[in-house]
Short mmCIF file of C-alpha atoms in Angstrom, two decimals:
data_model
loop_
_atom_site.label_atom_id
_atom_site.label_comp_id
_atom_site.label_asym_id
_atom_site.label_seq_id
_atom_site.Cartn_x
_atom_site.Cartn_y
_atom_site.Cartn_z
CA UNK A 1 0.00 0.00 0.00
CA UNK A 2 1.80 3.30 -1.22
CA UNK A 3 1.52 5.79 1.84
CA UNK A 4 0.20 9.44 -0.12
CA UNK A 5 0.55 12.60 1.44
CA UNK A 6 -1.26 15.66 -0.31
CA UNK A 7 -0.56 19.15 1.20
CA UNK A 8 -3.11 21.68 0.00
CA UNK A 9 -6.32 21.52 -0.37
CA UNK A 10 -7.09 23.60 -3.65
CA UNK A 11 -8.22 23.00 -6.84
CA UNK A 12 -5.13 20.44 -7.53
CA UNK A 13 -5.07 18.99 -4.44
CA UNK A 14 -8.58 18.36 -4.27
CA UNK A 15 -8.41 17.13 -8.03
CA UNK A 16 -5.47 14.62 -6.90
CA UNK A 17 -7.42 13.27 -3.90
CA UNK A 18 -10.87 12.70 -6.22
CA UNK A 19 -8.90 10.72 -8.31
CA UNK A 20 -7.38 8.75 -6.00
CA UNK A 21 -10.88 7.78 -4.33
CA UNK A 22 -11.24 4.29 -6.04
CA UNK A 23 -7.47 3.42 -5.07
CA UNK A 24 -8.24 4.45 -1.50
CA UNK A 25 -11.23 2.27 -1.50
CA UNK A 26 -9.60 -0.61 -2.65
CA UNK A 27 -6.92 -0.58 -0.45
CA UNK A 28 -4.35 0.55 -2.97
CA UNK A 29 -3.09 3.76 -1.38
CA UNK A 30 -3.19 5.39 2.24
CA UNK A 31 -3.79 9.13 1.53
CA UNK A 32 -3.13 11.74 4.46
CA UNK A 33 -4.43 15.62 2.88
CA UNK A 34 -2.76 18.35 5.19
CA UNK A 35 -4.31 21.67 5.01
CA UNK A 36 -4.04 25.47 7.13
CA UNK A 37 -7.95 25.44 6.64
CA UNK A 38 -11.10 23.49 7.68
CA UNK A 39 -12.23 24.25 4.58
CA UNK A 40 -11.41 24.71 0.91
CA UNK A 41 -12.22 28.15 -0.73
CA UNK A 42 -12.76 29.15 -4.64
CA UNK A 43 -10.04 31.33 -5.08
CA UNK A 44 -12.04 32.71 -8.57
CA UNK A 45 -13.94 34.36 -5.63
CA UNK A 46 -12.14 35.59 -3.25
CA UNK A 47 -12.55 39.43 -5.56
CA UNK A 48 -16.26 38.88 -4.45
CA UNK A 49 -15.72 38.59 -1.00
CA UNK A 50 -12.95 41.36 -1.18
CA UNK A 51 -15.74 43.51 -1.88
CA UNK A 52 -17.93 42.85 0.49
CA UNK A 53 -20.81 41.38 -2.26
CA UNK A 54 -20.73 38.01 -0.35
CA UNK A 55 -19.96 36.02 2.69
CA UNK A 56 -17.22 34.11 2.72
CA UNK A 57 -19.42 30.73 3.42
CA UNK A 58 -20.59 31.46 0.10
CA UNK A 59 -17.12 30.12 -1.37
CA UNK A 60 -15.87 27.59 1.02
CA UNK A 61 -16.55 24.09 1.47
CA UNK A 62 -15.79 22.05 4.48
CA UNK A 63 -12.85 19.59 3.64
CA UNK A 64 -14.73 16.75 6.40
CA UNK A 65 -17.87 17.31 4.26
CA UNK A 66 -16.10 15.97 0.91
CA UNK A 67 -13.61 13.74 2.42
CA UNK A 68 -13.71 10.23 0.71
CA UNK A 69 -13.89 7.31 3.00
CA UNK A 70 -10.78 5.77 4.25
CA UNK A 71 -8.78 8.71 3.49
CA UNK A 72 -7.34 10.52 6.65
CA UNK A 73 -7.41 15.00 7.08
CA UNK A 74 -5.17 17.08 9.15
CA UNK A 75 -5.72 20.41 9.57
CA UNK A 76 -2.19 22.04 10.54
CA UNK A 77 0.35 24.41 8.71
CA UNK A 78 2.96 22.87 6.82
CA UNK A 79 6.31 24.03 7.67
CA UNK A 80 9.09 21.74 6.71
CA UNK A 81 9.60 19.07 3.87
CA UNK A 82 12.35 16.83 4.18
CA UNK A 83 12.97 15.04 0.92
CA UNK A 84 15.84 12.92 2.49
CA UNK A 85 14.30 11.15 4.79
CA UNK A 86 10.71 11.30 3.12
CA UNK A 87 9.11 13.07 5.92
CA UNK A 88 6.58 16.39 6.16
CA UNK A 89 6.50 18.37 9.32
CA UNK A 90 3.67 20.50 10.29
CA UNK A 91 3.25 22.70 13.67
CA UNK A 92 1.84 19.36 15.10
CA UNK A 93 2.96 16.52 13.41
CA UNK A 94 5.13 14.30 11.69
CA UNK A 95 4.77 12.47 8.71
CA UNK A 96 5.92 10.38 6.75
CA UNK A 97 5.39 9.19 2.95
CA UNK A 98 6.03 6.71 0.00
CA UNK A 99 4.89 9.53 -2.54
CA UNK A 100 4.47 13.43 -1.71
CA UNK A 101 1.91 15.86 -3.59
CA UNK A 102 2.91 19.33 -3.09
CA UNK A 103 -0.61 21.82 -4.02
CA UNK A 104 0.62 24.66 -1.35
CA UNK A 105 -0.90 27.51 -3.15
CA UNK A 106 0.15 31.20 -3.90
CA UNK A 107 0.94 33.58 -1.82
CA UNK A 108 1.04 37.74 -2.76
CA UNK A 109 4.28 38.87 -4.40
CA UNK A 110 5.47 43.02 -3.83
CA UNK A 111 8.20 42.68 -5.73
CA UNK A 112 10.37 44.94 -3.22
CA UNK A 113 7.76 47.97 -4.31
CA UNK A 114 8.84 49.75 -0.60
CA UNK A 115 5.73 50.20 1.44
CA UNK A 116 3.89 47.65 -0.48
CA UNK A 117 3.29 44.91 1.97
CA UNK A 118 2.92 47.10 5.27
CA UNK A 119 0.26 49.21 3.71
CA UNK A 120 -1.91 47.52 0.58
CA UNK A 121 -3.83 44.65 1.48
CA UNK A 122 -3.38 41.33 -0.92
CA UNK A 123 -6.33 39.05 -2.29
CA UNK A 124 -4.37 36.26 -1.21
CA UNK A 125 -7.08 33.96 0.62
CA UNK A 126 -10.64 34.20 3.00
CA UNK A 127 -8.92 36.39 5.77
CA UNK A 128 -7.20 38.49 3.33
CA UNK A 129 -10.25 38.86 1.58
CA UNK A 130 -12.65 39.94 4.50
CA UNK A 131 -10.25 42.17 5.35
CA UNK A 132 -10.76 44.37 2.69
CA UNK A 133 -14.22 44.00 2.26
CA UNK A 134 -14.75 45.35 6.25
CA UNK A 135 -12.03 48.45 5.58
CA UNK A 136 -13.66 49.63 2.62
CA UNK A 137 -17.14 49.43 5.08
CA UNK A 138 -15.60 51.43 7.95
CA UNK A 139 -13.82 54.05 5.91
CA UNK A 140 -17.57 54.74 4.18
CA UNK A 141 -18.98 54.43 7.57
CA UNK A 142 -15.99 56.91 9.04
CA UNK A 143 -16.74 59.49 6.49
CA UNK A 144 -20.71 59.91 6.71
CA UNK A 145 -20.08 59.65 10.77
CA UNK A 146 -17.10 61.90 11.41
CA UNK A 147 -17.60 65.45 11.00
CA UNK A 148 -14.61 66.24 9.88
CA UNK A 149 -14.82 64.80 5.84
CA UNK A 150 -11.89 63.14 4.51
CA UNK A 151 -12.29 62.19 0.78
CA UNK A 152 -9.67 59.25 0.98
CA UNK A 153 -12.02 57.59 3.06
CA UNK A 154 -14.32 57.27 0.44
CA UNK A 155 -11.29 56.62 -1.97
CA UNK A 156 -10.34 53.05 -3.17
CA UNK A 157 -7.28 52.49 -5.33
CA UNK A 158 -6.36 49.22 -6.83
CA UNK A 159 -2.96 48.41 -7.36
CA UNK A 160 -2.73 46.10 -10.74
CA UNK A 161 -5.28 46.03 -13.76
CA UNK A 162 -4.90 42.58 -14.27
CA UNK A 163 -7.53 39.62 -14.04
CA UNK A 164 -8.05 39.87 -10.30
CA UNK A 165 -7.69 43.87 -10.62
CA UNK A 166 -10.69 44.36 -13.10
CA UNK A 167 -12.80 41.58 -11.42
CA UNK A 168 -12.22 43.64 -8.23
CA UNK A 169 -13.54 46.76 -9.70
CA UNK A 170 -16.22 45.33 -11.22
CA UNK A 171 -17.33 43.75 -8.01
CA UNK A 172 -16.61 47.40 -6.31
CA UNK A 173 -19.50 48.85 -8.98
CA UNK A 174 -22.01 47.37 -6.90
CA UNK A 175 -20.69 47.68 -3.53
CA UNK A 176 -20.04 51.36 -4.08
CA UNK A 177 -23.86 51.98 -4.45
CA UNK A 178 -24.86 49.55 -1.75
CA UNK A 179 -22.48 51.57 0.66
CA UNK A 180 -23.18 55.25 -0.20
CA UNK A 181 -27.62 54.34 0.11
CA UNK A 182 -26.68 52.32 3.42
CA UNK A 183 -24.64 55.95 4.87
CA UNK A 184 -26.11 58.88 2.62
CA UNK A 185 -23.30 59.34 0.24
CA UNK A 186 -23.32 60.93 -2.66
CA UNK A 187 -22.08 57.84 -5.57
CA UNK A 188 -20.51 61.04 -7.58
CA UNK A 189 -18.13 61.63 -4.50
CA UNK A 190 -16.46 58.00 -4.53
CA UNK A 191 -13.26 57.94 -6.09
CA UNK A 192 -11.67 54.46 -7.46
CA UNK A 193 -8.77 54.38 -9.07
CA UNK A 194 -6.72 51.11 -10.91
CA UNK A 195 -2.98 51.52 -11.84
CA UNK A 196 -1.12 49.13 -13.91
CA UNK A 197 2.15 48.93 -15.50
CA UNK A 198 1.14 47.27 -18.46
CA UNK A 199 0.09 49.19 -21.52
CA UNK A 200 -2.84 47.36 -22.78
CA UNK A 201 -5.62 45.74 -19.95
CA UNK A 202 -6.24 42.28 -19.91
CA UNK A 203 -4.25 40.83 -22.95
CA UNK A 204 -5.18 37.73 -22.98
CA UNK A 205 -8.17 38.85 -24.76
CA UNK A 206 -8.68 40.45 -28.23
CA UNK A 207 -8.63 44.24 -28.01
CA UNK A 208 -12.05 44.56 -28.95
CA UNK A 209 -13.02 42.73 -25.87
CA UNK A 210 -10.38 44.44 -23.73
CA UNK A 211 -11.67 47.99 -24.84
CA UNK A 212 -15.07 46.61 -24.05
CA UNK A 213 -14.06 45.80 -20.35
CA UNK A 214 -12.06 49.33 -19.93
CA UNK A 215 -15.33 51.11 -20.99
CA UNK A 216 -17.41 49.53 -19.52
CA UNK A 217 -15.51 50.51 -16.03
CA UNK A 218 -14.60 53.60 -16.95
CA UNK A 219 -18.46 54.53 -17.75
CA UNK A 220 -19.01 53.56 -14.60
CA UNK A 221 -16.91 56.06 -12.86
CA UNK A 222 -13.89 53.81 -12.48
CA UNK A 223 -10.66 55.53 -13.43
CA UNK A 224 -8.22 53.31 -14.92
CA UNK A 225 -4.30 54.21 -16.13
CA UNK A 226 -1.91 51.89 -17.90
CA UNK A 227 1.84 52.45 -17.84
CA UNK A 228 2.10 53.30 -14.83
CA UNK A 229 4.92 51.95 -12.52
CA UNK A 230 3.81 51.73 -9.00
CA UNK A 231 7.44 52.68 -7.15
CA UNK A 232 5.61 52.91 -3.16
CA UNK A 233 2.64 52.58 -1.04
CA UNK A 234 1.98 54.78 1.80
CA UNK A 235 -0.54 54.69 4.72
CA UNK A 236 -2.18 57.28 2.78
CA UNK A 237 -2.08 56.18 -0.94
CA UNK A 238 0.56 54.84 -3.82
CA UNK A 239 3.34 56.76 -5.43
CA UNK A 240 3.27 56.36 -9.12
CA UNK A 241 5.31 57.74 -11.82
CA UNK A 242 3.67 58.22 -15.51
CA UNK A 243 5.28 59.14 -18.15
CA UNK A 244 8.22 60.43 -16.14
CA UNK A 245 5.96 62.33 -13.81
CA UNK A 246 5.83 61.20 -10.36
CA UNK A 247 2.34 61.44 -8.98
CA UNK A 248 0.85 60.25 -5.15
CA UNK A 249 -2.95 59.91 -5.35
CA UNK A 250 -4.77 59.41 -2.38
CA UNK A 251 -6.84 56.65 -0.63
CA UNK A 252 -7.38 55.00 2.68
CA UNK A 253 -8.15 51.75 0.92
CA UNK A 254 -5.29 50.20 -0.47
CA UNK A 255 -5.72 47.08 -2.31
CA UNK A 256 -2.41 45.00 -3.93
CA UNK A 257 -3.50 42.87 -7.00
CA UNK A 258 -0.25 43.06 -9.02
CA UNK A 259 1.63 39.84 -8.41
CA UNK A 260 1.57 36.53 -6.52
CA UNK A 261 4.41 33.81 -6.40
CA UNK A 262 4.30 30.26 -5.00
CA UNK A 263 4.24 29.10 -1.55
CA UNK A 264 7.59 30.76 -0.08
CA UNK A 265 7.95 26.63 1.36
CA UNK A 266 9.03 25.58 -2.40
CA UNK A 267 11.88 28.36 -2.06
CA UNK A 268 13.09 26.53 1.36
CA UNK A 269 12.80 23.10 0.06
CA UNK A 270 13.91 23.75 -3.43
CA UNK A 271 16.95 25.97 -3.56
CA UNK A 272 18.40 25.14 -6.45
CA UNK A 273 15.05 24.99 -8.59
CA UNK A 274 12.26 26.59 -7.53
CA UNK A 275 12.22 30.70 -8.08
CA UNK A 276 10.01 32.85 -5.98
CA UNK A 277 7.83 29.98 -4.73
CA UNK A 278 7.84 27.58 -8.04
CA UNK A 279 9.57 24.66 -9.62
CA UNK A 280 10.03 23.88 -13.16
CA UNK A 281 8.43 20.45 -12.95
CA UNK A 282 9.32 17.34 -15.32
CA UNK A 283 6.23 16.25 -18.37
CA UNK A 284 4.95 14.36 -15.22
CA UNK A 285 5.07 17.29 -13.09
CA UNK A 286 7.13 15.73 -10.63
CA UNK A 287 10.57 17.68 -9.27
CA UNK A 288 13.46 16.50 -11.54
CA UNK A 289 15.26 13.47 -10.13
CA UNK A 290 12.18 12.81 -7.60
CA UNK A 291 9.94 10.46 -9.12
CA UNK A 292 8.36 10.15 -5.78
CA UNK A 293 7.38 14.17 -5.40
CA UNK A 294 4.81 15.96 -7.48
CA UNK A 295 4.45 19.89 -7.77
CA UNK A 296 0.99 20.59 -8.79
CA UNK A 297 -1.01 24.33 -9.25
CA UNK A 298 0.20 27.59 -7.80
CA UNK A 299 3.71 25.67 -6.77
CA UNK A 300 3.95 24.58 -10.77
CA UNK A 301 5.89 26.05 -13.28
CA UNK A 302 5.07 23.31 -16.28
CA UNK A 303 6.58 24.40 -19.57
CA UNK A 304 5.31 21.79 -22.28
CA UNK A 305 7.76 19.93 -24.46
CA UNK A 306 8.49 22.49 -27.60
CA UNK A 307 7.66 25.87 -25.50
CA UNK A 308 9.46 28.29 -23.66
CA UNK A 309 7.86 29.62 -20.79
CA UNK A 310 5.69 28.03 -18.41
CA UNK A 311 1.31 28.44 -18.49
CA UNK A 312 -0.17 30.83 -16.32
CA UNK A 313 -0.97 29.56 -12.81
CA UNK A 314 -4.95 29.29 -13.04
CA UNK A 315 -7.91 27.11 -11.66
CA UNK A 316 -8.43 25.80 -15.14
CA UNK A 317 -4.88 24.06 -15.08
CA UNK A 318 -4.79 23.26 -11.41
CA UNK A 319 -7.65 21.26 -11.74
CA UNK A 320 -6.05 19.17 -15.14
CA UNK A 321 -2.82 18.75 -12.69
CA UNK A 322 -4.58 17.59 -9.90
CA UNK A 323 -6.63 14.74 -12.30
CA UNK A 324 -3.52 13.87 -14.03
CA UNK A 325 -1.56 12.95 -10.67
CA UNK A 326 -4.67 11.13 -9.22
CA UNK A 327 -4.72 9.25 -12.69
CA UNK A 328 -1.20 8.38 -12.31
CA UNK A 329 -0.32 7.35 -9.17
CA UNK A 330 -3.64 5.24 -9.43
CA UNK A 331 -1.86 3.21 -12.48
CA UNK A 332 -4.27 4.67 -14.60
CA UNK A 333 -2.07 7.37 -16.41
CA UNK A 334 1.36 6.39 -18.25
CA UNK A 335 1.98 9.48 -20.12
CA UNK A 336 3.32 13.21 -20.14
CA UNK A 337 1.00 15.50 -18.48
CA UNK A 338 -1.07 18.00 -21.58
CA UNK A 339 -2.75 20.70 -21.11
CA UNK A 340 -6.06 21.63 -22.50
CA UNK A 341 -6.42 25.59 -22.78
CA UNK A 342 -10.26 25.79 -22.51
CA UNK A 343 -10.30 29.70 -22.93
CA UNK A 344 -10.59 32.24 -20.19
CA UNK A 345 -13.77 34.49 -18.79
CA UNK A 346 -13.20 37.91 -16.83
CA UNK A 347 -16.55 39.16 -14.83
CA UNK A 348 -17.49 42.59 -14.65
CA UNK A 349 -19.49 42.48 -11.56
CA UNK A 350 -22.53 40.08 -11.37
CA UNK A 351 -24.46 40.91 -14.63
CA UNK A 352 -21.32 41.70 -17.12
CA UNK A 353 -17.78 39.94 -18.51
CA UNK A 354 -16.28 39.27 -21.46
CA UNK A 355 -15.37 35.32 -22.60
CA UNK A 356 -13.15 33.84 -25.19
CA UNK A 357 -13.65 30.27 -24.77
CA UNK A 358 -12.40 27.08 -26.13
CA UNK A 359 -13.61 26.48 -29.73
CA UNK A 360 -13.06 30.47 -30.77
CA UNK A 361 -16.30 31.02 -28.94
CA UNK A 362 -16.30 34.50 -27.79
CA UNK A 363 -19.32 36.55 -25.22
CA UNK A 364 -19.85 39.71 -23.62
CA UNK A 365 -22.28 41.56 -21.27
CA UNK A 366 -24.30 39.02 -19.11
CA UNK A 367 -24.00 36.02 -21.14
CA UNK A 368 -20.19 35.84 -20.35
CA UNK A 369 -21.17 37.01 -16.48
CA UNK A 370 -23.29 33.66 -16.28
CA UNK A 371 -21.10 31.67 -18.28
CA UNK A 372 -18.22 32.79 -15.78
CA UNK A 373 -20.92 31.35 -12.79
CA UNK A 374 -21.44 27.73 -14.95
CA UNK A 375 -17.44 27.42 -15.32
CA UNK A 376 -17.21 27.75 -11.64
CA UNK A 377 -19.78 25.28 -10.78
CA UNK A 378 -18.08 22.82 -13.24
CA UNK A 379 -14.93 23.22 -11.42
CA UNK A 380 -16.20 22.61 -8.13
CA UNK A 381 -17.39 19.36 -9.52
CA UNK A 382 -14.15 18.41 -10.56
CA UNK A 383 -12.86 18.31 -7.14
CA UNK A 384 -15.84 17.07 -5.29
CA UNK A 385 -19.32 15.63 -6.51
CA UNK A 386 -21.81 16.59 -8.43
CA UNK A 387 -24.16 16.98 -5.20
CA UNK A 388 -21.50 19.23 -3.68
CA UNK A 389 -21.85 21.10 -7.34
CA UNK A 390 -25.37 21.74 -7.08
CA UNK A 391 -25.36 22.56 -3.32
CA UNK A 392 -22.61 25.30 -4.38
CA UNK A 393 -23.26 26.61 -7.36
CA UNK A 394 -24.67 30.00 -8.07
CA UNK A 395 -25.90 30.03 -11.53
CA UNK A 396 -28.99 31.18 -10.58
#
């Protein structure tokens, strides 16, 4: 019986353990899954929660409730792999294992921008995530009760105009009007603001669809500037420079979307190959000259035989990992690991997105918002059940 020990419970972990359910069952493999959390969360979410549009129970899932028979959960931090002598250690245990499936997730990434991490807050997980969503409340809830007005209360700026940035600000649309009718504000007064390096938003998409998303925003009151680097964050607001010009808007909510990077454990473990929390893995995503370790989702960096940089870290490919090791160490899956690019959907708050998905199909306005919310519910049925789907999913 081949002792497994997952650590993570995200999409690929999750992915690994459901396909490792009829091995467990049979008697084939012990699996152990080691996670910080009770629960697991969506992390396609977490900009929903961030804004305050949902509870966090809306996204989570208890790991006990989906937990196949025979298979064993801790709930502990990880905080030492010893590849030597095959063992894990957490805060409160020990263990031990024949084959090790690291799924450790992302953590936020500052890139030395000074201020950065003592002052923005990161959509990193739930706690992060709740966070913002009950600043932005008691800044709104400061201004309408303090007499003395401070418009940076009632100021937001977003720090990255990437995929989680402009699913952020969508989400803000509708939290911004919720806010100002709960504490009298005027909507006109509310200032949000997105800065990103980049020179085009979103790429990923064509440009008609990326000017479609920027509108869109920006018709909403949303101000959003490209090419600008974001050199410091201050208790009070970011210091940009544009074109040369170096400019320090405003806000008491900070929010840091710009970059994430692998769990800092890979770093620890890894030396020699893994770079700011990832590993170039081998075609069967396992760490080169470890047949017996797997690197799966956020901790990934798979670059496919005949390319030159590695995919993106999302749910879409987390979820392929996480079948492909349950496949394999089952018996079930001889070959390389291949990914299937099934196309990508940004939301735009609840009723509005923009979708380029697999097959050249393309959708904007609410069609892509609900497509977005049938994606979603498809994933969580990779991981879990199709009763778990239902329960959870909020097409509807």
């Amino acid at each position: 019986m081949k002792n497994v020990v997952i650590l993570g419970a995200g999409y690929a972990g999750l992915t690994t353990l459901k396909g490792l359910k009829k091995a467990i069952k049979a008697g084939e493999v012990k699996v152990t899954l080691v996670n910080k959390n009770s629960y697991h969360y969506d992390t396609v979410n977490l900009h929903e929660v961030s804004s305050g549009n949902i509870p966090a129970k809306d996204i989570t899932i208890e790991i006990k409730n989906i937990l196949p028979a025979g298979a064993d959960f801790i709930q502990d931090e990880v905080i030492k792999i010893d590849t030597e002598k095959k063992i894990v250690l957490t805060k409160k245990h020990e263990l031990d294992y024949d084959i090790l499936v690291i799924g450790l997730g992302f953590q936020s990434e500052t890139f030395g921008i000074e201020g950065m991490a003592e002052n923005a807050m990161p959509i990193t997980n739930i706690k992060a995530a709740e966070k913002i969503s009950m600043a932005i409340e008691d800044n709104f809830r400061k201004y309408a009760t303090f007499e003395e007005k401070d418009e940076k209360d009632i100021s937001i700026i977003v720090g990255g105009a990437g995929l989680a940035g402009i699913e952020f600000l969508g989400e803000l649309l509708h939290r911004r009007k919720e806010l100002c009718s709960k504490y009298g504000i005027d909507e006109k007064l509310v200032k949000i603001h997105a800065f990103d390096a980049a020179p085009k938003l979103l790429p990923m998409f064509t440009k008609e669809y990326s000017d479609y998303a920027k509108k869109f925003l920006e018709d909403q009151g949303i101000e959003i500037t490209l090419g600008a680097g974001i050199k410091g964050a201050t208790k009070d607001g970011f210091i940009v420079e544009i074109d040369g010009e170096r400019k320090e808007p405003k806000a008491s909510t900070l929010v840091w979307t710009a970059g994430v990077r692998g769990n800092k454990l890979m770093d620890e473990t890894f030396p020699e190959l893994a770079k700011r929390g990832r590993l170039i893995t081998t075609q069967q995503l396992t760490v080169p000259g470890m047949d017996d370790v797997y690197v799966i989702g956020d901790c990934a960096a798979f670059i496919e035989t005949g390319q030159e940089r590695p995919y993106p870290t999302t749910a879409q490919i987390s979820n392929q990992m996480g079948q492909y090791v349950g496949a394999r160490i089952s018996g079930k899956q001889v070959g390389d690991f291949k990914y299937i690019n099934r196309g990508i959907v940004c939301s735009l708050g609840a009723k509005n997105g923009i979708a380029d998905v697999m097959g050249g199909k393309k959708a904007k306005g609410f069609k892509a918002a609900k497509l977005k919310k049938i994606i979603e519910a498809k994933a969580i049925y990779e991981l879990t059940d199709f009763m778990t789907a239902l329960k959870n999913q909020r097409i509807l």
